[in-house]
Amino acid sequence: MEEIVCKLLIIGAGPGGYVCAIRAGQLGIDTVIVERGKLGGSCLNVGCIPSKAIIHVAEEYEVLTTAAAGKSAFGLTAASPKIDLAKAVAWKDEIVHRLNLGVSGLLRKGRVKILHGQARFRDGKTVVVDTEIGSTLVRAEAVVIASGSAPVALPFLPFGGDVISSTDALSLGEVPKRLAVVGGGYIGLELGTAFAKLGSKVTVVEALPRILPLYDQDLTTPVAKHLHELGVEVLTGATARGVAAGALRIETADGQARKIAADKILVTVGRAPATAELGLEELVLDMDGRFIRIGERCETSMRGVYAIGDVTGEPMLAHRAMAQGEMVAEIVAGLPRAWDKRCIPAICFTDPEIVSAGLSPDEARAAGFDIRVGQFPFSANGRAMSRHGERGFIRVVAESERNLVLGIQAVGQGVSELSAAFGLAIEMGATLEDIAGTIHAHPTLGEALQEASLKALGHALHI
Ligand code: FAD
Ligand code: NAD
């Protein structure tokens, strides 16, 4: 068997693994990365990027169909718009391909050795990689497990045929006439909204009493309203029970059995860590349920073995995985680092979008803070109005003694791009006065952040 000796071995080239490898390369660490699929992992190939591409296509199509229906608020007209989904998927695949090449180029620039194959631990310092042309034994001083996650399947609704995962949904040849979505979380609602705009009759089945339970109800209500306007039926407190010919069988909140006719059934009930084929039984790792337990340096219970990204649990977000990857590379290089982030912003790319950074009012109170909250509606923001996006608001949560900002949330069209400002304010330890005293360019959605801060201070200007 071929043998490679290196300082750092990374298993998985998703956002966690490839960022770790790029930073390690910059630091001159002799690094090997193993990937059994495509460079970029779930995020780049079947997650963040392709889903946002399809969401964009759906938004463009919605503008045309609204105009064609004579419902454009500002006089647009269009005649019989059509969508060629196969062409849209090909456009999405081209973006993914360009990004695959980008990651490959960045890894090569950092002199990272890429092994295409399946990695399996022999012990904490030795991994066997099965490639197309044979097996390679890699001995490393440090190993990073960045193997990510995969969609959870329901035993009574296994993937196959018309029961599809998010991966399948992103590569359909045509828009399903009727789409049943099981799970009203991130993926179910992002993709459910997109398919509703593309013309599917969408029904969402969510087991809990409301959609997007991760976010507070003030943030999710505008999303629920717009789903209703799009004709999406949302059944909360309902559970999927199985599949019948051309239909999803469910139990509704009041205990009734019901069949939902569907051409495709999209199951999006969470993601599970991808650990099954890693040979973890050869190691002695403390686990946190199904996830790998880590400390504040992403260290596992075995010296020299680190874990980052989705395999370490919630929040399963690409930017968290990347930040962990960058940190671990620096730790392996001997730099003094530990996880010291104040917040990991989260965005749901529904319509309207939701952003949450730091603590919500309820979370801040539960953490023992005495708080003041300022909320400013987009209905009083000129930029939002001129984009036909009056729905939603920005909310600032600050502790009331020093006015230190603890959290910022927003719901509204295009608010995802404000997440950088929200995260920066919290990381920099901004106070309400800092945000209120910063000139925010006019006309922008960001002015609502300044106004929300002014409102918390008791003197908003435009409301
Ligand atoms: P992954 O990206 O899952 O990468 C792990 C890699 O490891 C994979 O390429 C896998 O092939 C490889 N691997 C696993 N085991 C082995 C092995 N034994 N040997 C070799 N290779 C192995 N997050 C956001 O922040 N924003 C979004 O908008 C967003 N949208 C999403 C939309 C969808 C539809 C989905 C499914 C996910 C989305 N996510 C989003 C979540 C995001 O994709 C993940 O949080 C992120 O990919 C996690 O990165 P990772 O590096 O931990 O793992
Ligand atoms: P999720 O955890 O966001 O939502 C799953 C939903 O399914 C929950 O609301 C849950 O109550 C419901 N559910 C579970 N079992 C059910 C059942 N039997 N019947 C009906 N409902 C059921 O999971 P997801 O949407 O699959 O996404 C997985 C992960 O991917 C997310 O947690 C997130 O970390 C990541 N993601 C992030 C983004 C983003 O950042 N914009 C987008 C997509 C995915």
XYZ file of C-alpha atoms and ligand atoms in Angstrom, residues 10-19 33-52 55 115-121 127-130 145-151 165-167 169-170 186-188 190-191 268 270-272 274-279 308-313 315-322 324 344-349, ligand 1:
143
model
C -8.283 16.585 6.769
C -11.192 14.240 6.061
C -13.824 15.977 3.939
C -13.492 18.959 1.607
C -16.690 20.821 2.477
C -16.539 24.433 3.713
C -15.030 23.264 7.009
C -12.378 20.996 5.523
C -11.334 23.027 2.492
C -11.026 26.295 4.463
C -7.187 16.548 2.253
C -9.377 13.553 1.395
C -12.700 13.884 -0.412
C -14.882 11.025 -1.600
C -17.257 13.227 -3.582
C -16.769 16.663 -5.069
C -14.656 19.475 -3.634
C -16.849 21.968 -1.777
C -18.963 19.388 0.067
C -22.695 19.627 0.622
C -22.702 23.427 0.695
C -21.212 24.039 -2.703
C -22.589 21.009 -4.563
C -26.047 20.260 -3.140
C -26.685 22.904 -0.484
C -26.154 26.633 -0.013
C -25.104 27.635 -3.514
C -27.388 25.504 -5.719
C -30.403 26.213 -3.491
C -29.816 29.953 -3.693
C -34.384 30.447 -5.346
C -6.699 12.584 -2.372
C -9.967 11.562 -4.032
C -11.372 8.620 -2.091
C -13.027 7.292 1.033
C -11.123 7.761 4.303
C -11.314 5.290 7.172
C -9.462 5.481 10.492
C -6.104 6.640 7.991
C -6.602 4.366 4.994
C -7.911 6.082 1.869
C -9.541 3.889 -0.772
C -12.720 15.174 10.871
C -14.811 17.404 8.595
C -17.083 14.753 7.124
C -20.252 16.852 7.294
C -23.820 15.627 7.223
C -26.451 13.951 5.067
C -30.258 14.234 4.846
C -34.266 14.682 -0.692
C -33.048 18.259 -1.096
C -30.283 16.943 -3.357
C -35.045 18.604 -5.565
C -32.174 20.750 -6.827
C -34.851 25.723 6.647
C -34.762 23.534 3.561
C -38.469 22.738 3.383
C -36.594 27.741 1.226
C -37.252 25.152 -1.484
C -36.543 17.743 4.806
C -33.034 17.601 9.355
C -29.534 16.352 8.654
C -27.507 13.673 10.432
C -21.812 11.628 8.272
C -19.834 9.301 10.542
C -20.974 5.823 9.506
C -18.060 4.931 7.218
C -15.235 6.738 9.026
C -14.208 3.779 11.176
C -15.319 20.730 12.704
C -18.543 21.577 10.896
C -21.809 19.671 10.715
C -20.304 16.498 12.182
C -20.038 18.403 15.487
C -23.723 19.408 15.611
C -25.834 25.108 14.193
C -25.134 23.219 10.974
C -24.117 26.263 8.941
C -21.381 26.643 6.351
C -19.889 29.802 7.864
C -19.555 28.126 11.271
C -17.725 25.212 9.640
C -15.414 27.654 7.805
C -13.843 26.420 12.837
C -22.955 32.966 14.462
C -25.485 34.778 12.267
C -28.224 32.588 10.802
C -30.249 33.387 7.693
C -33.306 31.713 6.281
C -33.620 32.510 2.578
P -20.045 19.100 4.213
O -20.267 20.290 3.395
O -21.155 18.111 4.336
O -18.761 18.384 3.601
C -18.295 17.172 4.091
C -17.522 16.475 2.996
O -16.890 15.331 3.546
C -18.405 15.965 1.869
O -17.950 16.474 0.636
C -18.249 14.438 1.934
O -18.240 13.842 0.645
C -16.903 14.296 2.608
N -16.741 13.027 3.344
C -17.554 12.541 4.315
N -17.060 11.372 4.791
C -15.913 11.142 4.106
C -14.962 10.093 4.139
N -15.069 9.072 4.990
N -13.915 10.156 3.283
C -13.793 11.195 2.415
N -14.661 12.210 2.349
C -15.701 12.182 3.181
N -25.648 26.535 5.289
C -25.504 27.893 5.321
O -24.702 28.394 6.120
N -26.220 28.695 4.463
C -27.100 28.186 3.568
O -27.737 28.938 2.816
C -27.281 26.782 3.535
N -28.145 26.221 2.654
C -28.252 24.869 2.600
C -29.145 24.318 1.678
C -29.278 22.958 1.583
C -30.246 22.374 0.575
C -28.496 22.107 2.421
C -28.592 20.606 2.301
C -27.610 22.636 3.343
C -27.489 24.030 3.454
N -26.635 24.616 4.377
C -26.507 25.973 4.424
C -25.833 23.818 5.321
C -24.389 23.662 4.802
O -24.412 23.015 3.553
C -23.569 22.860 5.801
O -23.648 23.459 7.079
C -22.116 22.800 5.377
O -21.977 22.201 4.111
C -21.295 22.000 6.390
O -19.966 21.945 5.982
P -19.022 20.727 6.420
O -17.672 21.064 5.889
O -19.163 20.462 7.853
O -19.621 19.438 5.699
